[in-house]
mmCIF file of C-alpha atoms and ligand atoms in Angstrom:
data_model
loop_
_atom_site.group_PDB
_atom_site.id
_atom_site.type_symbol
_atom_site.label_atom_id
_atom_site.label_comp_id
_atom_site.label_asym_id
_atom_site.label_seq_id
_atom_site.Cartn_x
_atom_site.Cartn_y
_atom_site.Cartn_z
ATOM 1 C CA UNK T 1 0.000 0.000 0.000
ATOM 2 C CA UNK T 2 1.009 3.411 -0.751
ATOM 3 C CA UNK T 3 0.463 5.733 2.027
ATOM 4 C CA UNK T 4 -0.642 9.437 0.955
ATOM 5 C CA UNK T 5 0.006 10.781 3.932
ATOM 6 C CA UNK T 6 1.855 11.478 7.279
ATOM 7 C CA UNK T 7 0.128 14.504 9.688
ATOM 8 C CA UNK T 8 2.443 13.874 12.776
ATOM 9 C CA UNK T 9 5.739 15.876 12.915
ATOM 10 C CA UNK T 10 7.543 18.155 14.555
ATOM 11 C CA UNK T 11 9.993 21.650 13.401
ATOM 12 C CA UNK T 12 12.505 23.595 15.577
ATOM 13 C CA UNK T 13 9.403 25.684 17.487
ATOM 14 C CA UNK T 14 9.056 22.219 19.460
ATOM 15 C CA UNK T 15 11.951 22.949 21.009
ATOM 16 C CA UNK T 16 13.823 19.372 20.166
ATOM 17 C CA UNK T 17 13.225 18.912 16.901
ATOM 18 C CA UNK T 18 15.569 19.844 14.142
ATOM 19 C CA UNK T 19 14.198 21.213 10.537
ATOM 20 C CA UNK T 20 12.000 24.199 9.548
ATOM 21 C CA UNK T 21 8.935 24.266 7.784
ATOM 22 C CA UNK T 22 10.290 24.384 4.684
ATOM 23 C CA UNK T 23 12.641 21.476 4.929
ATOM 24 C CA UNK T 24 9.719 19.290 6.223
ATOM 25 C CA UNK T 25 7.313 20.522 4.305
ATOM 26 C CA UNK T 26 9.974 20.059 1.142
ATOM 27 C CA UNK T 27 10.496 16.855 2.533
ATOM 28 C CA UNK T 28 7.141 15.462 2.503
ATOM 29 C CA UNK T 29 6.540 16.784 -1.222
ATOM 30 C CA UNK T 30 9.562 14.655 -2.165
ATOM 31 C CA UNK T 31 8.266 11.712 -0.226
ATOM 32 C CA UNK T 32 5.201 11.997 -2.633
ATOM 33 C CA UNK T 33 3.066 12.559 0.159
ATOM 34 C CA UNK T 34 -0.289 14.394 -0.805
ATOM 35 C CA UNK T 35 -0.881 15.562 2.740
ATOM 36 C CA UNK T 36 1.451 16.886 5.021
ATOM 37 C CA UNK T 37 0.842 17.832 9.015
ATOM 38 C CA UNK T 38 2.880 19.891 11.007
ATOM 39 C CA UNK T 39 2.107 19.286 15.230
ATOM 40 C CA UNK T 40 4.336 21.664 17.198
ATOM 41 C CA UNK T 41 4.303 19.879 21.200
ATOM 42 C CA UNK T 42 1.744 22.071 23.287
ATOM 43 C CA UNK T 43 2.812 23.463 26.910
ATOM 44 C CA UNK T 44 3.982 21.117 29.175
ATOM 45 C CA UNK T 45 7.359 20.250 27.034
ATOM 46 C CA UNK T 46 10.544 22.272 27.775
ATOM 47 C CA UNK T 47 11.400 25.138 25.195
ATOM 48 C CA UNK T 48 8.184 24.195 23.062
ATOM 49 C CA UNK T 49 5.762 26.918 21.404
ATOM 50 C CA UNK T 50 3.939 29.195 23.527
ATOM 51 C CA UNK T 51 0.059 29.930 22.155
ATOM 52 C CA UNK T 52 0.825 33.021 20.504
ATOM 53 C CA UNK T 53 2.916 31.052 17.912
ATOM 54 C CA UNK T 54 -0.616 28.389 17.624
ATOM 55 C CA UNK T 55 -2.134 31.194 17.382
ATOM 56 C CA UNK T 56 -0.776 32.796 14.493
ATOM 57 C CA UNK T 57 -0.873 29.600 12.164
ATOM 58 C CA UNK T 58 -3.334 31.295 10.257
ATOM 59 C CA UNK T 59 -0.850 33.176 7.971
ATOM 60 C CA UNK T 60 0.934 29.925 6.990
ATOM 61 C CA UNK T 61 0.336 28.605 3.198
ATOM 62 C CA UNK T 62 -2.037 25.264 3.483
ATOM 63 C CA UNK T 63 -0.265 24.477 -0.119
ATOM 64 C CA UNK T 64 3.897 24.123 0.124
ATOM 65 C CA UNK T 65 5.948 22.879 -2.776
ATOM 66 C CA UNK T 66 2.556 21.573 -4.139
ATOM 67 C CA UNK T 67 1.089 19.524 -1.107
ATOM 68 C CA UNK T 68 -1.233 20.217 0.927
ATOM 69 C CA UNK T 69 -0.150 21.102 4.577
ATOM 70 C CA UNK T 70 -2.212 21.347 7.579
ATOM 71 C CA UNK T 71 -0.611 22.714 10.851
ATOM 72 C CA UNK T 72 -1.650 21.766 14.402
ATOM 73 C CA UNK T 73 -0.288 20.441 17.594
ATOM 74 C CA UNK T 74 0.462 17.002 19.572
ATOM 75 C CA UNK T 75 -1.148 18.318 23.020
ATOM 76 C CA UNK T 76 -0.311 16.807 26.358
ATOM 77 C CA UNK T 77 -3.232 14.797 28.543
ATOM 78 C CA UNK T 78 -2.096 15.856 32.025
ATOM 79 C CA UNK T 79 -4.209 13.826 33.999
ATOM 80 C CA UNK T 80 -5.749 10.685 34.706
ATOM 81 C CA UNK T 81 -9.588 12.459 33.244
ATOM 82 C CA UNK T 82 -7.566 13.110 30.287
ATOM 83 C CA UNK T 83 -7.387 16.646 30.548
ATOM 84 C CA UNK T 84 -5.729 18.632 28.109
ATOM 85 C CA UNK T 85 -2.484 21.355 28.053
ATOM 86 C CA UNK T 86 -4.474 23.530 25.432
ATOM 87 C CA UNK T 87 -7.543 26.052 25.994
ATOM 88 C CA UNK T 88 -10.217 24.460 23.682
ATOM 89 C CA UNK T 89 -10.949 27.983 22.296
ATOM 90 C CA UNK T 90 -6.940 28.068 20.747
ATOM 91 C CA UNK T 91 -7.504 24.024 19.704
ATOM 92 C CA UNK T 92 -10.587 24.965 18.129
ATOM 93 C CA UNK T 93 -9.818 28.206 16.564
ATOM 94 C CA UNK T 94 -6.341 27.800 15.144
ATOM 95 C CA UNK T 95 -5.527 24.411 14.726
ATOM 96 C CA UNK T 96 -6.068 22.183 11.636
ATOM 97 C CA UNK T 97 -5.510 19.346 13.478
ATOM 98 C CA UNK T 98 -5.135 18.125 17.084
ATOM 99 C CA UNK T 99 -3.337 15.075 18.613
ATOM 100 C CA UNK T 100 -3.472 14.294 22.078
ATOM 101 C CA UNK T 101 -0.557 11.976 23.897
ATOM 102 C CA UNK T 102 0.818 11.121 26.817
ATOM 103 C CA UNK T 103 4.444 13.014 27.361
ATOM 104 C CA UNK T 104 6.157 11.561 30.810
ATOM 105 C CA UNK T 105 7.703 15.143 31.023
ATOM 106 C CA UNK T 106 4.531 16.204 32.214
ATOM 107 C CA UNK T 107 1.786 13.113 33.039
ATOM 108 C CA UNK T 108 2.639 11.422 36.331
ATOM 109 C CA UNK T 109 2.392 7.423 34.855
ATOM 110 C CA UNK T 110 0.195 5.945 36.517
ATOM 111 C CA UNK T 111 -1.473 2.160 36.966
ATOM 112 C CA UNK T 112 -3.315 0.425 34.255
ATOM 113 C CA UNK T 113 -6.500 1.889 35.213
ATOM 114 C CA UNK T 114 -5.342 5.430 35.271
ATOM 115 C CA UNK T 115 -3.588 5.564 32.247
ATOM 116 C CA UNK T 116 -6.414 4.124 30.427
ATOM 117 C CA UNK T 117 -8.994 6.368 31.790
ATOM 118 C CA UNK T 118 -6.717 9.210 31.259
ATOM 119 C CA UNK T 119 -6.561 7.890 27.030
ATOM 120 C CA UNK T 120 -10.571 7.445 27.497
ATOM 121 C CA UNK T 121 -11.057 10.963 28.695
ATOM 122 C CA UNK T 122 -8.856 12.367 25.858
ATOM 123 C CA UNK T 123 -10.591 10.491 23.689
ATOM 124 C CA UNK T 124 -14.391 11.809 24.633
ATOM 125 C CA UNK T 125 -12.651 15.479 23.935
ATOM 126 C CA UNK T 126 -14.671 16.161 20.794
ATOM 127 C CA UNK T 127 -11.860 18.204 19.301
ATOM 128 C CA UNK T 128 -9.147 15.535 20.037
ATOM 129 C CA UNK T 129 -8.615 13.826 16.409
ATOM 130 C CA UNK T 130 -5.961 11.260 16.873
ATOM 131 C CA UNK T 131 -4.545 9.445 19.834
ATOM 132 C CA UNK T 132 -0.179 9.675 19.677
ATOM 133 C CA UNK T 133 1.481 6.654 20.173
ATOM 134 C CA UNK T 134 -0.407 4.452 22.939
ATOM 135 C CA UNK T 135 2.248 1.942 22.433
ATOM 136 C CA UNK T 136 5.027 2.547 25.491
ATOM 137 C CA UNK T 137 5.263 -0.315 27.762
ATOM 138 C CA UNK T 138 6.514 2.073 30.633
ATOM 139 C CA UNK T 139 2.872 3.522 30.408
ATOM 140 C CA UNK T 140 0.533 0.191 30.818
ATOM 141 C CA UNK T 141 -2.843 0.292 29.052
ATOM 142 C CA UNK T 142 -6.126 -1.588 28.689
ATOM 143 C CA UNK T 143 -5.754 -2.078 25.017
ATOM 144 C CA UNK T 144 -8.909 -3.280 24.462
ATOM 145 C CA UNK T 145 -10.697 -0.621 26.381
ATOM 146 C CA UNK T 146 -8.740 1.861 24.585
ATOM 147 C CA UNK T 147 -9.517 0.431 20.966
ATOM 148 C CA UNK T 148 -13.867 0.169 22.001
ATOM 149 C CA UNK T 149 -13.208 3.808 23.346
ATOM 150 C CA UNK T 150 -11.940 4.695 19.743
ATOM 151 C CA UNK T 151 -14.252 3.209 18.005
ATOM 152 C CA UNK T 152 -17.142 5.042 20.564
ATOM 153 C CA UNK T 153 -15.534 8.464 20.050
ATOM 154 C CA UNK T 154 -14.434 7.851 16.517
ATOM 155 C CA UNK T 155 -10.831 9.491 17.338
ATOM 156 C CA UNK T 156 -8.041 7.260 15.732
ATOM 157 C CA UNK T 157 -5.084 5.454 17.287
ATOM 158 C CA UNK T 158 -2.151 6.184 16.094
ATOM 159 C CA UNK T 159 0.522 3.933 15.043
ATOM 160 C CA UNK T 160 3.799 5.516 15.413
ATOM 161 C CA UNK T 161 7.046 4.870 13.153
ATOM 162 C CA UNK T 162 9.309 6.307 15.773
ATOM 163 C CA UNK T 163 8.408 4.468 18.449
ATOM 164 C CA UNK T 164 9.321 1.305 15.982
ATOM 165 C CA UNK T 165 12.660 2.489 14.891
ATOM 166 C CA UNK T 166 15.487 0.939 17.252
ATOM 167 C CA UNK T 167 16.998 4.210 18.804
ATOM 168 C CA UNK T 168 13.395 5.107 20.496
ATOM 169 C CA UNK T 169 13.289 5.435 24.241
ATOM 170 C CA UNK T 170 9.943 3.465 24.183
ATOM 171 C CA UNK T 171 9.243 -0.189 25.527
ATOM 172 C CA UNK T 172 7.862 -2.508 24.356
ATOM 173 C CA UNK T 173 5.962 -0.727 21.123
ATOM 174 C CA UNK T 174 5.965 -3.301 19.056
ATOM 175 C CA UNK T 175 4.653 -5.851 21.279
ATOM 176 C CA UNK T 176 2.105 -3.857 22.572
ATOM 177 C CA UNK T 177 0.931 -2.531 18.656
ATOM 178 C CA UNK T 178 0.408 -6.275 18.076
ATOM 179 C CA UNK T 179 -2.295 -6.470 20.779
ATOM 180 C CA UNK T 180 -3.791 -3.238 19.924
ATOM 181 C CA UNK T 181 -3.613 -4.281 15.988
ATOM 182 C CA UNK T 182 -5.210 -7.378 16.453
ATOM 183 C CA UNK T 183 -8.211 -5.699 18.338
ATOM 184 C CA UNK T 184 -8.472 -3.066 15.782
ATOM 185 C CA UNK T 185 -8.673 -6.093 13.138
ATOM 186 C CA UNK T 186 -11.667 -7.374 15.737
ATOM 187 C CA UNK T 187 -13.931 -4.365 16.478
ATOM 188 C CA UNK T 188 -13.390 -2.758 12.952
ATOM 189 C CA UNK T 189 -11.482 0.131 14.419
ATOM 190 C CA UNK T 190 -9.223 2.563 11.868
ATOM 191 C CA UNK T 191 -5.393 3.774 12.758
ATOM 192 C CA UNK T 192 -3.276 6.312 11.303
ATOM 193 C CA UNK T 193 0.804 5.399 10.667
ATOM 194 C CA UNK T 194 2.909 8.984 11.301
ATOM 195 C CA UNK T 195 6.240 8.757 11.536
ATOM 196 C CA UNK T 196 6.961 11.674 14.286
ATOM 197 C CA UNK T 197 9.368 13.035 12.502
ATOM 198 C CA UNK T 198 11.750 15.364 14.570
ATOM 199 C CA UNK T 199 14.231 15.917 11.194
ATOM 200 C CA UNK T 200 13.727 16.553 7.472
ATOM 201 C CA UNK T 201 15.567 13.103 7.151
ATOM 202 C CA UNK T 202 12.974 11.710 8.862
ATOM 203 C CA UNK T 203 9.910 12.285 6.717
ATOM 204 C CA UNK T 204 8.582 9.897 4.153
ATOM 205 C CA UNK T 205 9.853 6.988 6.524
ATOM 206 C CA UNK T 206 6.820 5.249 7.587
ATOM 207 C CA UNK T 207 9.044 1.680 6.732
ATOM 208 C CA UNK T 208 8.646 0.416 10.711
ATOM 209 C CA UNK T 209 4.985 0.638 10.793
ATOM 210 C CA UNK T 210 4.590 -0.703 6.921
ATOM 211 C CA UNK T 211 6.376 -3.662 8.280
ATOM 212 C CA UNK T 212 4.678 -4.595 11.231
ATOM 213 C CA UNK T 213 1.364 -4.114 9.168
ATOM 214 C CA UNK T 214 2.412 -6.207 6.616
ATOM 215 C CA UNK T 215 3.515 -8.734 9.146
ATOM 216 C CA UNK T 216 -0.080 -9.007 10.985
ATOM 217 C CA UNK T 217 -1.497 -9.106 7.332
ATOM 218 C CA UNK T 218 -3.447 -5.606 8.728
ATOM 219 C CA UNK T 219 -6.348 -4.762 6.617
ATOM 220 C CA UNK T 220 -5.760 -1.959 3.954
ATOM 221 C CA UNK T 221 -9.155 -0.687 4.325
ATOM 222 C CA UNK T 222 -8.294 0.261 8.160
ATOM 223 C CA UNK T 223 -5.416 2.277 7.365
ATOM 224 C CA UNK T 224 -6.275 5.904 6.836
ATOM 225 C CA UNK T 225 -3.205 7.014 5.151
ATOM 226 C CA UNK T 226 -4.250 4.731 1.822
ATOM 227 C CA UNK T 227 -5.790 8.485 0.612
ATOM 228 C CA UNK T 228 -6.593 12.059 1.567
ATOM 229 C CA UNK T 229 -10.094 11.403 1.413
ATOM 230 C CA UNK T 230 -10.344 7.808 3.877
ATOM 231 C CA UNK T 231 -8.232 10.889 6.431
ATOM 232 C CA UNK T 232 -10.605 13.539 5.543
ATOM 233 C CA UNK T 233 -13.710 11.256 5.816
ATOM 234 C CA UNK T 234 -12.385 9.666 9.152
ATOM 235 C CA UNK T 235 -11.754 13.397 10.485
ATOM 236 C CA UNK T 236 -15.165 14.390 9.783
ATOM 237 C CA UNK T 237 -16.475 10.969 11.173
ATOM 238 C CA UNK T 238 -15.347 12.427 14.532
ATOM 239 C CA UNK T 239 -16.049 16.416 14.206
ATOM 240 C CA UNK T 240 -19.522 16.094 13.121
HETATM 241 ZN ZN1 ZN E 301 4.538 12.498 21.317
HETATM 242 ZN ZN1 ZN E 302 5.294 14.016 18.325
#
């Protein structure tokens, strides 16, 4: 399968990441993506943006180097009711797109139970679109509750090619995206592959994810990035 798209990355305003928005954004266009997202970290990570900068979005080009682009942010759930480190007025007015993840730099990890209800609670947010990598060991999950709660609030799980890729500080990812795969496959639920990207080098490699896909012989049809329109139609699924 040819995936169309990647909507999870990160430029030098996140405070830890390495390329501007040019170099991704000419990145992605040589990738042959169709879609590109941009998802600076919200408050709550050291050195990232502050909400003047999501704020002022608006006068970025949604076309670069002849894809389309779509700017947001990968916001922090703080707590274990899934509370968020963006004002919904900001994630509603200026963002094209908004992740939500759990960032140990600023969620105490909790037990099974707490981690999952803080995903759950996320999840309900009606302007949360996509779940970030729910795949680190260190943070235990129900995966099963957190796949039905997906498929209730029709936000998508993320599958995330960083996480995959050997030098990631994350546990267990792969072992833990074959449970949550499996239970996607079961309840019908659709996921998103974005590779995270933190450099210009990075974009366009989604190869991790592809593989593990391929390897659990993951239904096409439940993988978002096969066009702009299964994204589109799976956003709107969840903001209408
Ligand atoms: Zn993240
Ligand atoms: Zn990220």
């Amino acid at each position: 399968m040819e995936f169309k798209l990647d909507v999870h990355s990160h430029t030098i305003a996140s405070g830890h990441a390495f390329g501007t928005v040019s170099e991704m954004a000419a990145a992605a266009a040589e990738s042959g993506f169709e879609l590109f997202g941009i998802t600076e970290h919200a408050k709550g990570i050291p050195g990232t943006c502050t909400d003047i900068y999501f704020k002022n979005l608006r006068v970025l080009p949604r076309q670069l180097y002849g894809i389309e682009m779509m700017f947001g942010s990968e916001i922090n759930i703080i707590d274990y009711n899934g509370r968020l480190s963006l004002d919904n007025e900001l994630m509603k007015e200026f963002l094209d797109i908004r992740i939500a993840g759990i960032h140990e730099l600023c969620y105490k990890i909790g037990d099974e139970e707490q981690n999952t209800a803080a995903y759950l609670g996320a999840m309900k947010h009606p302007l949360v679109d996509i779940i970030s990598h729910p795949d680190d060991g260190r943070i235990p999950i129900n995966y099963e509750a957190l796949v039905l709660g997906a498929k209730e609030t029709k936000t998508l799980l993320e599958v995330n090619n960083s996480s995959l890729c050997p030098e990631s500080f994350r546990v267990n990812a792969r072992e833990n995206y074959f449970v949550m795969l499996d239970l996607c496959r079961k309840h019908n639920v659709p996921v998103i592959v974005n590779s995270d990207a933190h450099t210009p080098y990075a974009v366009g490699d989604l190869n991790e994810a592809k593989a593990l896909l391929s390897e659990v012989d993951f239904p096409e049809e439940l993988v978002v990035n096969r066009s702009v329109k299964a994204f589109k139609e799976a956003l709107s699924n969840k903001r209408n």
